[in-house]
CSV table of C-alpha atoms and ligand atoms in Angstrom, one decimal:
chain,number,residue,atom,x,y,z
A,290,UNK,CA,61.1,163.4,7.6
A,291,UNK,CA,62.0,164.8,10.9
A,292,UNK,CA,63.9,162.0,12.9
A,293,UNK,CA,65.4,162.8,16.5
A,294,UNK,CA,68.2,160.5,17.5
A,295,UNK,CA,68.2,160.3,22.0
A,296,UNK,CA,70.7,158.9,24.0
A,297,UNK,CA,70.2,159.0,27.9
A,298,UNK,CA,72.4,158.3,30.1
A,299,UNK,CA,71.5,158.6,34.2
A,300,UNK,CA,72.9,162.4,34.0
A,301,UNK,CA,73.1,163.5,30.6
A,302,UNK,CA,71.0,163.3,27.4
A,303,UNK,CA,72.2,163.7,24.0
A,304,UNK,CA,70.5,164.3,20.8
A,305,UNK,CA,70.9,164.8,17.5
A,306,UNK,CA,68.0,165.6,15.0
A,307,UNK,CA,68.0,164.1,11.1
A,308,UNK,CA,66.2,165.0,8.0
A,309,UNK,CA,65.8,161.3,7.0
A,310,UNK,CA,66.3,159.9,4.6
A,311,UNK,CA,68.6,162.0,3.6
A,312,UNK,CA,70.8,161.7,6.8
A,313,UNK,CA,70.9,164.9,7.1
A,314,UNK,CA,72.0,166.3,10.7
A,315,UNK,CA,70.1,169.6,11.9
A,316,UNK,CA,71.3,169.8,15.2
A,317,UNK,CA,72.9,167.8,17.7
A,318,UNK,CA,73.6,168.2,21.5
A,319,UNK,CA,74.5,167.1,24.4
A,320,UNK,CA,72.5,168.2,28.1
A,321,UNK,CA,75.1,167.4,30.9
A,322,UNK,CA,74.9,167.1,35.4
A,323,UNK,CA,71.1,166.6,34.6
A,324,UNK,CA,70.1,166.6,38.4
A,325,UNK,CA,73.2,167.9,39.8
A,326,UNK,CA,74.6,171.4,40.2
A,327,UNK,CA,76.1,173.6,38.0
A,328,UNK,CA,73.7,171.7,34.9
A,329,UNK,CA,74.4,173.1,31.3
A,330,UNK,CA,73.8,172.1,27.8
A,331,UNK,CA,75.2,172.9,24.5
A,332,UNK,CA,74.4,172.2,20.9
A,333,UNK,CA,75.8,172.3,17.6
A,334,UNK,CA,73.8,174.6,15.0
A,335,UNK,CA,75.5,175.6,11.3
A,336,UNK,CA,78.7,174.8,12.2
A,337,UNK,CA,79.0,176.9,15.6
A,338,UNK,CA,78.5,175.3,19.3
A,339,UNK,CA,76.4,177.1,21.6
A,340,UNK,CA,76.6,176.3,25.6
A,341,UNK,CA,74.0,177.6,28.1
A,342,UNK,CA,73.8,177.1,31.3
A,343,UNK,CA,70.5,176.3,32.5
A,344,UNK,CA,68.8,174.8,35.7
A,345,UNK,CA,67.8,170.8,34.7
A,346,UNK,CA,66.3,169.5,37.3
A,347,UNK,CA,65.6,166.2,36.0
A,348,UNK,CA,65.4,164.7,32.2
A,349,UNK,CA,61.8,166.2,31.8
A,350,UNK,CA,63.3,169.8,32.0
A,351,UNK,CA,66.1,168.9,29.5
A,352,UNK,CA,63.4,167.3,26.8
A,353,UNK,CA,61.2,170.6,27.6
A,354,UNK,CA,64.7,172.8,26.8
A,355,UNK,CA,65.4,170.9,24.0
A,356,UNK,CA,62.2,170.9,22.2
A,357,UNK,CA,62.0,174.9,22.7
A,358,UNK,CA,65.1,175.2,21.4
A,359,UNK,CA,64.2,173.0,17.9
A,360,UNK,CA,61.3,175.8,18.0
A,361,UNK,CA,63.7,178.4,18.6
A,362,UNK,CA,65.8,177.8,15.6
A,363,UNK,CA,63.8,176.9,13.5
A,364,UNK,CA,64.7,173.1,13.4
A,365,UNK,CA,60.8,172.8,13.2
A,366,UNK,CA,57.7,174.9,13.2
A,367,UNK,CA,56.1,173.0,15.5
A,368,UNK,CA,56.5,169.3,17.2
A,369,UNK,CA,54.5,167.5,15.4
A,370,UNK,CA,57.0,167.8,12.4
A,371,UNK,CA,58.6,165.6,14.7
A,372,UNK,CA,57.8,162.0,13.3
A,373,UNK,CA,60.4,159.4,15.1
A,374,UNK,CA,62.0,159.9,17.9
A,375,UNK,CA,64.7,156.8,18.8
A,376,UNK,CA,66.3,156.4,21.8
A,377,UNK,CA,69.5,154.3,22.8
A,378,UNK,CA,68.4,151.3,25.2
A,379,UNK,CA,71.4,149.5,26.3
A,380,UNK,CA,70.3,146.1,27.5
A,381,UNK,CA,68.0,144.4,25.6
A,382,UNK,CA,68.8,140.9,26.5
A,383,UNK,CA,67.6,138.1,24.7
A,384,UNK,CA,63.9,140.1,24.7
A,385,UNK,CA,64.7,142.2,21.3
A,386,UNK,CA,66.7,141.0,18.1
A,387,UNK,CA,66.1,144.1,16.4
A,388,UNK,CA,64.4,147.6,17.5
A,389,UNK,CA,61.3,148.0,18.4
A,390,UNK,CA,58.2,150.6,18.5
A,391,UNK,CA,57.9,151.6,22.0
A,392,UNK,CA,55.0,150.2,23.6
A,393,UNK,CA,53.8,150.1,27.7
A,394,UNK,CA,54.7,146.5,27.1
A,395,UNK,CA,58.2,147.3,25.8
A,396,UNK,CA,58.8,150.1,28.5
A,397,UNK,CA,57.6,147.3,31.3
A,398,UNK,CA,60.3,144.4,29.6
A,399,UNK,CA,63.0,147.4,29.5
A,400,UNK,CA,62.6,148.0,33.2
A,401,UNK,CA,62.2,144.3,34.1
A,402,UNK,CA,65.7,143.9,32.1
A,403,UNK,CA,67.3,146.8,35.0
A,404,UNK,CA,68.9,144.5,36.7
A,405,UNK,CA,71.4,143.5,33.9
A,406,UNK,CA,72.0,147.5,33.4
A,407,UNK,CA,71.1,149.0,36.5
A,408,UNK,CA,73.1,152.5,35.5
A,409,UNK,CA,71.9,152.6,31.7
A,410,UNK,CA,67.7,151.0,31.2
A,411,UNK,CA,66.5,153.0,34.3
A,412,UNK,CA,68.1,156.2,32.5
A,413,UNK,CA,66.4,155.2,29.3
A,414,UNK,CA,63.3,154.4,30.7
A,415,UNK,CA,63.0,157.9,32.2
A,416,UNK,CA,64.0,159.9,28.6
A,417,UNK,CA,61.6,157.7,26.8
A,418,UNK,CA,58.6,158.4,29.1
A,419,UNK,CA,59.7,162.6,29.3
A,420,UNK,CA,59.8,162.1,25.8
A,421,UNK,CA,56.6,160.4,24.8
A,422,UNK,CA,54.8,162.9,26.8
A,423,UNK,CA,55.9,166.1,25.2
A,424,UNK,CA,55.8,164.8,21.9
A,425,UNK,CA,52.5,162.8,21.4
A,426,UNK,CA,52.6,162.8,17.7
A,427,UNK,CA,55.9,161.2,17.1
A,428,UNK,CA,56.4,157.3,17.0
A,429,UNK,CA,59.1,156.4,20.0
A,430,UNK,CA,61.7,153.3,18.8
A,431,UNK,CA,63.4,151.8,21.2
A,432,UNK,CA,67.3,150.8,19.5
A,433,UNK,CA,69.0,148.3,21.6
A,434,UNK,CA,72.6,147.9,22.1
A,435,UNK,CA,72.7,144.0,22.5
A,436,UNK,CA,70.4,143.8,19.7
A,437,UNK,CA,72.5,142.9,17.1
A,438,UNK,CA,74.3,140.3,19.1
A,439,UNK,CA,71.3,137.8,19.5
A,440,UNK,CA,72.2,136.1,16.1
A,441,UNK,CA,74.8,134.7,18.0
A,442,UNK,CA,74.6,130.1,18.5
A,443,UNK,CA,74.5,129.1,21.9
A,444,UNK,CA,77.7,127.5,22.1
A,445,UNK,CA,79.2,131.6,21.6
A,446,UNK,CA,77.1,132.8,23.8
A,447,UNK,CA,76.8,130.4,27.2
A,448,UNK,CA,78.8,130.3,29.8
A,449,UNK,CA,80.7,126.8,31.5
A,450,UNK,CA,78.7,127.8,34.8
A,451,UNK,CA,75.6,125.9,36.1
A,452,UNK,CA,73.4,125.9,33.5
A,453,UNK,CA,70.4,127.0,35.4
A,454,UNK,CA,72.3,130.5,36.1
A,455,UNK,CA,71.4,130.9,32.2
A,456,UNK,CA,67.6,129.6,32.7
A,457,UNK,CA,67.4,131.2,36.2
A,458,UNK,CA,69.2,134.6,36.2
A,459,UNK,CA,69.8,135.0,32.8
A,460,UNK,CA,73.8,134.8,32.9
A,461,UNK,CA,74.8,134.7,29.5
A,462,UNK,CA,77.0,136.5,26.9
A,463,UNK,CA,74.7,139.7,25.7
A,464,UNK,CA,77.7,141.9,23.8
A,465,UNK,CA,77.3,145.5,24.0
A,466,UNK,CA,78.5,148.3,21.2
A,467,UNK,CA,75.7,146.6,18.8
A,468,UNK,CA,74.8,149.7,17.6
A,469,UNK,CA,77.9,150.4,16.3
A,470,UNK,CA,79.4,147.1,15.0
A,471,UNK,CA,75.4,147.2,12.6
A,472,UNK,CA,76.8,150.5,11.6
A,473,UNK,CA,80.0,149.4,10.4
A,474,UNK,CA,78.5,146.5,9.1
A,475,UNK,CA,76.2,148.3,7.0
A,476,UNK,CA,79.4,150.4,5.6
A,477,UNK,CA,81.0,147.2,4.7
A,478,UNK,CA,77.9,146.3,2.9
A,479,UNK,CA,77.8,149.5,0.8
A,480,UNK,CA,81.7,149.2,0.3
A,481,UNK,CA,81.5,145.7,-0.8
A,482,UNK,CA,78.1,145.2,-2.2
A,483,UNK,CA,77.9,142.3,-0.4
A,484,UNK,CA,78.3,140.7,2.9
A,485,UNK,CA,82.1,139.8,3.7
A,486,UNK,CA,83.5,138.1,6.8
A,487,UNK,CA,84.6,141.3,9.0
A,488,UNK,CA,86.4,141.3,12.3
A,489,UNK,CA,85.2,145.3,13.4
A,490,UNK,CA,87.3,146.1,16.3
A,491,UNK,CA,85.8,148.9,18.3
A,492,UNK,CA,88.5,150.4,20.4
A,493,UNK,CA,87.3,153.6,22.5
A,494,UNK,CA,87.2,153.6,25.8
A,495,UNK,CA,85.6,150.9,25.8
A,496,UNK,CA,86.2,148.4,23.6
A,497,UNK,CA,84.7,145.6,21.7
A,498,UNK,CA,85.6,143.0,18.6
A,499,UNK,CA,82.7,141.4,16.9
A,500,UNK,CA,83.4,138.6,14.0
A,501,UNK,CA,80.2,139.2,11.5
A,502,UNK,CA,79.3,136.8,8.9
A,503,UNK,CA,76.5,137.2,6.2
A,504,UNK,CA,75.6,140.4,7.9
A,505,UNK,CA,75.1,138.7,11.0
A,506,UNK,CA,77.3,138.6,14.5
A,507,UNK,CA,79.0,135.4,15.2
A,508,UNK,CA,80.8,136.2,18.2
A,509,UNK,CA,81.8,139.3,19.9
A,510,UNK,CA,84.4,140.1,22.9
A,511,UNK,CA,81.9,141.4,25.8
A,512,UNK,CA,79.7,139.0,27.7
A,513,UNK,CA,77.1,139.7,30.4
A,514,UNK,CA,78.4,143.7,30.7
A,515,UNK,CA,80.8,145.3,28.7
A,516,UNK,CA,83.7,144.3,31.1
A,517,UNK,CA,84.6,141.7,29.3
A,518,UNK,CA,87.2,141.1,26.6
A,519,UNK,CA,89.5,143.4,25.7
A,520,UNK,CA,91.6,145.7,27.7
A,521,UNK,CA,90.0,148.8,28.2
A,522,UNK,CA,90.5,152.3,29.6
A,523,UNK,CA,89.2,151.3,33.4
A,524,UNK,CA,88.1,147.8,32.6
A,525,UNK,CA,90.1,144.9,33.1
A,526,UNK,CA,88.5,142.8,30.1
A,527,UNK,CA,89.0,139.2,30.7
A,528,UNK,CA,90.8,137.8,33.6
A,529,UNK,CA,90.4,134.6,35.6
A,530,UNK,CA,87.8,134.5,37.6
A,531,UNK,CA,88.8,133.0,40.5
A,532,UNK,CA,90.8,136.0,41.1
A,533,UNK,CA,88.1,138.2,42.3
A,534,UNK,CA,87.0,135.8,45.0
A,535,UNK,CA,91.2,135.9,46.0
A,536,UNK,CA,91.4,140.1,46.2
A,537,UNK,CA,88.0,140.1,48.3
A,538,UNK,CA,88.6,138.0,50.7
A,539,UNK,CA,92.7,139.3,50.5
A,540,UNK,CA,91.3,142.8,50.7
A,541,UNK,CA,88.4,142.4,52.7
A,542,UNK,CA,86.1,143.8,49.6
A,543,UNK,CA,82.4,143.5,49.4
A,544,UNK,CA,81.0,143.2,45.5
A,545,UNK,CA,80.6,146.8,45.4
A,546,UNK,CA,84.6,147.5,45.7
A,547,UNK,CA,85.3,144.5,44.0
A,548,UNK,CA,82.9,145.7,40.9
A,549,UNK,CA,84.6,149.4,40.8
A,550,UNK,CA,88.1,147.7,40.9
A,551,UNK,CA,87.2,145.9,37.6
A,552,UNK,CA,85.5,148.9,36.1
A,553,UNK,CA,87.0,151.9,37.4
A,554,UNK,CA,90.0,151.4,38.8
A,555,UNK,CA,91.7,148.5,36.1
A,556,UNK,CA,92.5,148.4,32.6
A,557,UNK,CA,95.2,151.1,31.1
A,558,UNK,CA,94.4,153.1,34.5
A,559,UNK,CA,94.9,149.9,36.7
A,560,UNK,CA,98.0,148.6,34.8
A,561,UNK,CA,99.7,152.5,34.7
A,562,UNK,CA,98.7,153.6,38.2
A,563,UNK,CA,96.2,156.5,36.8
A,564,UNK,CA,96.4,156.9,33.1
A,565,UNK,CA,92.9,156.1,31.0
A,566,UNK,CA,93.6,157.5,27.9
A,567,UNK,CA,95.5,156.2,25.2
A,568,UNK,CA,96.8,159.5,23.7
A,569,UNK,CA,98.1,160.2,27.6
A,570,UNK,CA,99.5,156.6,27.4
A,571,UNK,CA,101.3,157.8,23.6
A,572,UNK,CA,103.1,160.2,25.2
A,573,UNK,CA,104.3,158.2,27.8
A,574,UNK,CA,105.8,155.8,25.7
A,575,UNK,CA,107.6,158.7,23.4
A,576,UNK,CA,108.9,159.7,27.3
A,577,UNK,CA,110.2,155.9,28.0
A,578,UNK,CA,107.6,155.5,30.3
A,579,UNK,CA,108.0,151.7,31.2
A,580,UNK,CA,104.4,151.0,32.4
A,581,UNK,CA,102.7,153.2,29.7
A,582,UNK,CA,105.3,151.1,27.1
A,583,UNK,CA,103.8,147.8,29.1
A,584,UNK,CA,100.1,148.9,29.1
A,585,UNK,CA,100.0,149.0,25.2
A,586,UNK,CA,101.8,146.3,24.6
A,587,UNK,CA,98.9,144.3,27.1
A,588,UNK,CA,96.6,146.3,25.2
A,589,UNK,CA,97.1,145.3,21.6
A,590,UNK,CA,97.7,141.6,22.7
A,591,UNK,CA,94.6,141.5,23.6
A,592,UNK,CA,93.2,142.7,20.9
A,593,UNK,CA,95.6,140.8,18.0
A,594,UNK,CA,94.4,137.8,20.1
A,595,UNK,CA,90.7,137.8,19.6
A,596,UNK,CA,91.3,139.3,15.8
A,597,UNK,CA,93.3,135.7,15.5
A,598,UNK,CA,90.1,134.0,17.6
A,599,UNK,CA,87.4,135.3,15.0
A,600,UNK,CA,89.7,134.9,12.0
A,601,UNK,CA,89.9,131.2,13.0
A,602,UNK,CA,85.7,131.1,14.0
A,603,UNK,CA,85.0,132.8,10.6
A,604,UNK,CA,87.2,130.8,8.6
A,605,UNK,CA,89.4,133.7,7.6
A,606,UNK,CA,88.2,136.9,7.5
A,607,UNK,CA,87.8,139.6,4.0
A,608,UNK,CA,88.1,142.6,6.2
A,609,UNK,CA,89.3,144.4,9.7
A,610,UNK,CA,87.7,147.6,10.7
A,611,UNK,CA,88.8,150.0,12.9
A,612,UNK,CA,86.4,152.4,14.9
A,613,UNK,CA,86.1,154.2,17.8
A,614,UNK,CA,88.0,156.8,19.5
A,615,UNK,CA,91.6,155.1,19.3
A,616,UNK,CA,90.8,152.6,16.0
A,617,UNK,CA,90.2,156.3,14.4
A,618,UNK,CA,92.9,158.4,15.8
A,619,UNK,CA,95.6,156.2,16.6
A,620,UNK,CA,97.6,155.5,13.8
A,621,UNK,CA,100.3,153.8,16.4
A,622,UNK,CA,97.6,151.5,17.5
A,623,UNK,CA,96.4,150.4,14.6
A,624,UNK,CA,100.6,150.0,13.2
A,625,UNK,CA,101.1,148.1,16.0
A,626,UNK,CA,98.1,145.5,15.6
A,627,UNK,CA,98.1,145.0,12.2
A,628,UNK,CA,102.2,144.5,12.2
A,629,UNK,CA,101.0,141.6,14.8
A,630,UNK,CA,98.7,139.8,12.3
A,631,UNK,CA,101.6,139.8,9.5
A,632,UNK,CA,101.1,136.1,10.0
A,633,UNK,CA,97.5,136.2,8.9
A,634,UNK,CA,99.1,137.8,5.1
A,635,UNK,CA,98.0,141.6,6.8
A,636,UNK,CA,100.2,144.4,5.7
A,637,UNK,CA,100.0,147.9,6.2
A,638,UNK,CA,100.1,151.0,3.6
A,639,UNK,CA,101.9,153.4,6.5
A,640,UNK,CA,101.2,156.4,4.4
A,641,UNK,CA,97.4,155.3,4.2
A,642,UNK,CA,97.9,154.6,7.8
A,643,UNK,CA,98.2,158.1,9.2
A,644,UNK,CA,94.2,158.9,8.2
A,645,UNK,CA,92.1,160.1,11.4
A,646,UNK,CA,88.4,160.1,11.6
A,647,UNK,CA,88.1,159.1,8.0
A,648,UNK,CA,87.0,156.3,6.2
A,649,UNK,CA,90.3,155.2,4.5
A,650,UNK,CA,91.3,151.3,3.5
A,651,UNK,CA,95.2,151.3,5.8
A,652,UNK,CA,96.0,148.1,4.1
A,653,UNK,CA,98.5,148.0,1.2
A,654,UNK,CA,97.6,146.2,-2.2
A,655,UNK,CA,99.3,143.0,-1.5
A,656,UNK,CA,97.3,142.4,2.1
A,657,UNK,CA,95.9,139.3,2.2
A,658,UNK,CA,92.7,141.3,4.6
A,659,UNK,CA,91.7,144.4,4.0
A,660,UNK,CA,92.3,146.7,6.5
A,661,UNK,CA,90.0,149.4,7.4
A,662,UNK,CA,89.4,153.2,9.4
A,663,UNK,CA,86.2,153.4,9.7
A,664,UNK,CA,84.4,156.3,12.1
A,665,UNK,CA,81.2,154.8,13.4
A,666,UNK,CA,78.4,156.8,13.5
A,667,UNK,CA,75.5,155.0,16.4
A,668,UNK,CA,72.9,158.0,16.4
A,669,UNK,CA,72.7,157.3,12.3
A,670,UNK,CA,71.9,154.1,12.7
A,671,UNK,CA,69.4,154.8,15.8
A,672,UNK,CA,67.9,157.4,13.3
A,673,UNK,CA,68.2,154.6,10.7
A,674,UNK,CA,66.3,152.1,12.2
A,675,UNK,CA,63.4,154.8,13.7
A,676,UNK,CA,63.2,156.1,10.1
A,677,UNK,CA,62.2,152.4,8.7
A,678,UNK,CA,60.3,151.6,11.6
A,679,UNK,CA,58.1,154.8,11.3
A,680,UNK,CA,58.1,155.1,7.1
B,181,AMP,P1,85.3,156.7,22.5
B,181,AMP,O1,84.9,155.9,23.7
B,181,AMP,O2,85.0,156.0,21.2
B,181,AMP,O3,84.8,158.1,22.5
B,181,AMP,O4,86.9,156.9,22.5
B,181,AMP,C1,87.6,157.7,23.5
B,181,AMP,C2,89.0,157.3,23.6
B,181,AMP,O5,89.6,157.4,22.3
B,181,AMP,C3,89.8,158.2,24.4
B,181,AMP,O6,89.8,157.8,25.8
B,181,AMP,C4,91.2,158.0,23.9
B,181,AMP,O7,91.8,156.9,24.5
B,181,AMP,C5,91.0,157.6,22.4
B,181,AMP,N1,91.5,158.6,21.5
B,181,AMP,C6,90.8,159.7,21.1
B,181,AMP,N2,91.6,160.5,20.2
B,181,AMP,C7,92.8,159.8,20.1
B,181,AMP,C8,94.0,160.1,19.4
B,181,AMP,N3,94.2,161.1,18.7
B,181,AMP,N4,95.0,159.2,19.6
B,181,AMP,C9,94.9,158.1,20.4
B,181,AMP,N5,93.7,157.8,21.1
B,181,AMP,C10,92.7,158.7,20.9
C-alpha cells in the first residue's frame, strides 16, 4: 500500500512516499522558500538527488509538483494508488492522544489550537487542505507531535501558576518531539520484546528527554513550546522566569524581542556569541576555545541532569537512547554524558562508542543501563500510524 509521509512547515514541505507495510521508501523530498524567491525542490529517487528549481507560489503549487512528479517516475500510475497520506501536526494539545483521520472537525480543532503554534498548525492546516483536494481518494491522518505526551499525570504536566491559566488559556506542559520519542520507543520494544524503563534523549537542534514507562511517556523536558528544558542550539531551555520580566524592562523589550532572545538568539549561540552547531562548537573546543569549552560543558549538564531527574521518577531506568542529529553523530557528546552518569553504574564501550547514525548498544557489558544510538526515523512512524489508521 502506497503511504505518503508530509511535513509542512510555513515555507517548505517535505515528503517522503512508503510501500507500507513493508517500510519501504520510494521517494522522499524536500520543496523549500515555498512563497519566497528563488523557490526550488529536490528529491531523492534510486539513490541519486535531483534539485529543480521551480516557481512555488504557495503550498498548493508544491503538492501539484510533487504529485506530477510521483506520475513522472513512476512512483504511481495514477493517484488514486495513493491510499494514506499523513501529515506532521505539531500542536495537538490535550485534543488528540493519538492520530487521527482528518475530518472538517479535526481541521477546525487544529486551527483553534494556532495560538499554542502560531508558526507550525497554520502551515499544516494549509498542506492538509492542498492535499485533500488533489488527492480525493486517499484517507488524510493527521500525526501530532504532542500526541504521545498526553499519558503524562497532572502533577508532570501543570504548572505552579494560577490555576485558571491551565483551565483558562490552556498553559500547561504539552512536550514536543512525540513523534520521535514513539519511534524510539517502538525500537526499544522490538529490541527488548517488551516494554523497559527508557530515558530517550533527543539531542538535535532542538532537544528533548522523555522518561517512558510501559510504553507510555511519564515526563518529558519541553513544556508549553519546545523552549523548554534542555539547552539547545538557539534556545535557552529552562531558566528562571523572573528573568525575562528583568531583561525587558532592563532592555526596554516588548514580548516579541524578548521571545526571539529565548529562541533565536540563546542557547549554544547565546552562550558562544554566534555558534549554533555543535560540530562548530567541537572544533572550538579542539582550538581551546574557552566559551565553546563552556557551552558544552552547560550543555551536557543539562542534559546528565534531567537523565538523573527521570532515572529517579522512573525508579531506575533499563535503557538510554540517544537520537537526533548530535545523540547520532557525536561520539564526544555522548562520552561526555554518559562518563557523568558513572554514578548511576553507566559505563561506556568507547570502541562501540564511535558508531554514527547507526543503531549500536555504546554501553559496555558491565553497565548497569544500557546505553543506546539510536537514529530516529519520524516520517516512518507518521507513515506507521497512517498505514494502521487506513488498513
Ligand atoms: P537535527 O535537529 O536532529 O537535524 O540535528 C541537527 C544538529 O545535529 C546540528 O545542528 C548539529 O548540532 C548536530 N550534528 C549533526 N552532525 C553532527 C556531528 N557529526 N557531530 C556533532 N553534532 C552533529
Amino acid at each position: 500500500m502506497k503511504i505518503l509521509a508530509v511535513n509542512c512547515g510555513s515555507s517548505s514541505l517535505k515528503f517522503q512516499m512508503y510501500e507500507m507495510p513493508e517500510e519501504k521508501v520510494l521517494i522522499s523530498g524536500v520543496f523549500e522558500r515555498i512563497g519566497i524567491d528563488n523557490s526550488f525542490y529536490s528529491y531523492k529517487l534510486n539513490g541519486e538527488k535531483i534539485k529543480k528549481q521551480a516557481y512555488l507560489k504557495d503550498h498548493k503549487e508544491a503538492v501539484k509538483i510533487l504529485l506530477d512528479e510521483l506520475i513522472s517516475n513512476k512512483i504511481v500510475e495514477s493517484l488514486s494508488e495513493i491510499k494514506g497520506i499523513g501529515h506532521r501536526v505539531v500542536q495537538g494539545a490535550d485534543k488528540f492522544d493519538k492520530s487521527v483521520l482528518i475530518t472538517d472537525d479535526v481541521i477546525k480543532t487544529i486551527d483553534e489550537l494556532s495560538a499554542l503554534a502560531p508558526l507550525h498548525n497554520p502551515a499544516a492546516i494549509v498542506g492538509i487542505n492542498a492535499f485533500m483536494k488533489a488527492v480525493k481518494d486517499a484517507k488524510h491522518v493527521a500525526v501530532f507531535d504532542t500526541a504521545f505526551h498526553q499519558t503524562m499525570a497532572k502533577e508532570a504536566y501543570i504548572y505552579a501558576l494560577p490555576y485558571y491559566l491551565y483551565k483558562d488559556y490552556g498553559i500547561r506542559k504539552y512536550g514536543a518531539h512525540g513523534t520521535s520519542h514513539k519511534y524510539i520507543t517502538k525500537v526499544m520494544h522490538d529490541y527488548y520484546k517488551e516494554n523497559k524503563k527508557l530515558i530517550i534523549c533527543h539531542l538535535g537542534s532542538g532537544g528533548s528527554i522523555t522518561a517512558v514507562k510501559d510504553g507510555r511517556v511519564v515526563d518529558t523536558s519541553m513544556g508549553f513550546t519546545p523552549n523548554a528544558g534542555i539547552v539547545m542550539g538557539t534556545r535557552c531551555g529552562d531558566i528562571d522566569a523572573s528573568i525575562i520580566p528583568y531583561i525587558m524592562d532592563k532592555l526596554n523589550m516588548n514580548t516579541n524581542d524578548i521571545d526571539k532572545l529565548i529562541n533565536k538568539e540563546s542557547g549554544l549561540k547565546g552562550i558562544t556569541g554566534g555558534i549554533t552547531d555543535s560540530r562548530d562548537i567541537e572544533t572550538g573546543i579542539e582550538a581551546n576555545d574557552e566559551m565553546c569549552d563552556l557551552a558544552q560543558k552547560i550543555f551536557v549538564r543539562s542534559v546528565v541532569n534531567y537523565i538523573a531527574k527521570y532515572y529517579v521518577l522512573l525508579s531506575g531506568a533499563d535503557a538510554i537512547c540517544f537520537t537526533a542529529g548530535i545523540g547520532e553523530n557525536s561520539s564526544l557528546t555522548r562520552e561526555q554524558i554518559m562518563d557523568n552518569l558513572k554514578v548511576l553504574g553507566v559505563s561506556l564501550d568507547k570502541e562501540a562508542n564511535k558508531a554514527r547514525g547507526t543503531f549500536t548498544k555504546i554501553s559496555s557489558n558491565s553497565s548497569k543501563i544500557d546505553c543506546f544510538l539510536v537514529p530516529t526515523d519520524e516520517e516512518v512512524m507518521i507513515a506507521l500510524d497512517t498505514y494502521n489508521l487506513v488498513k
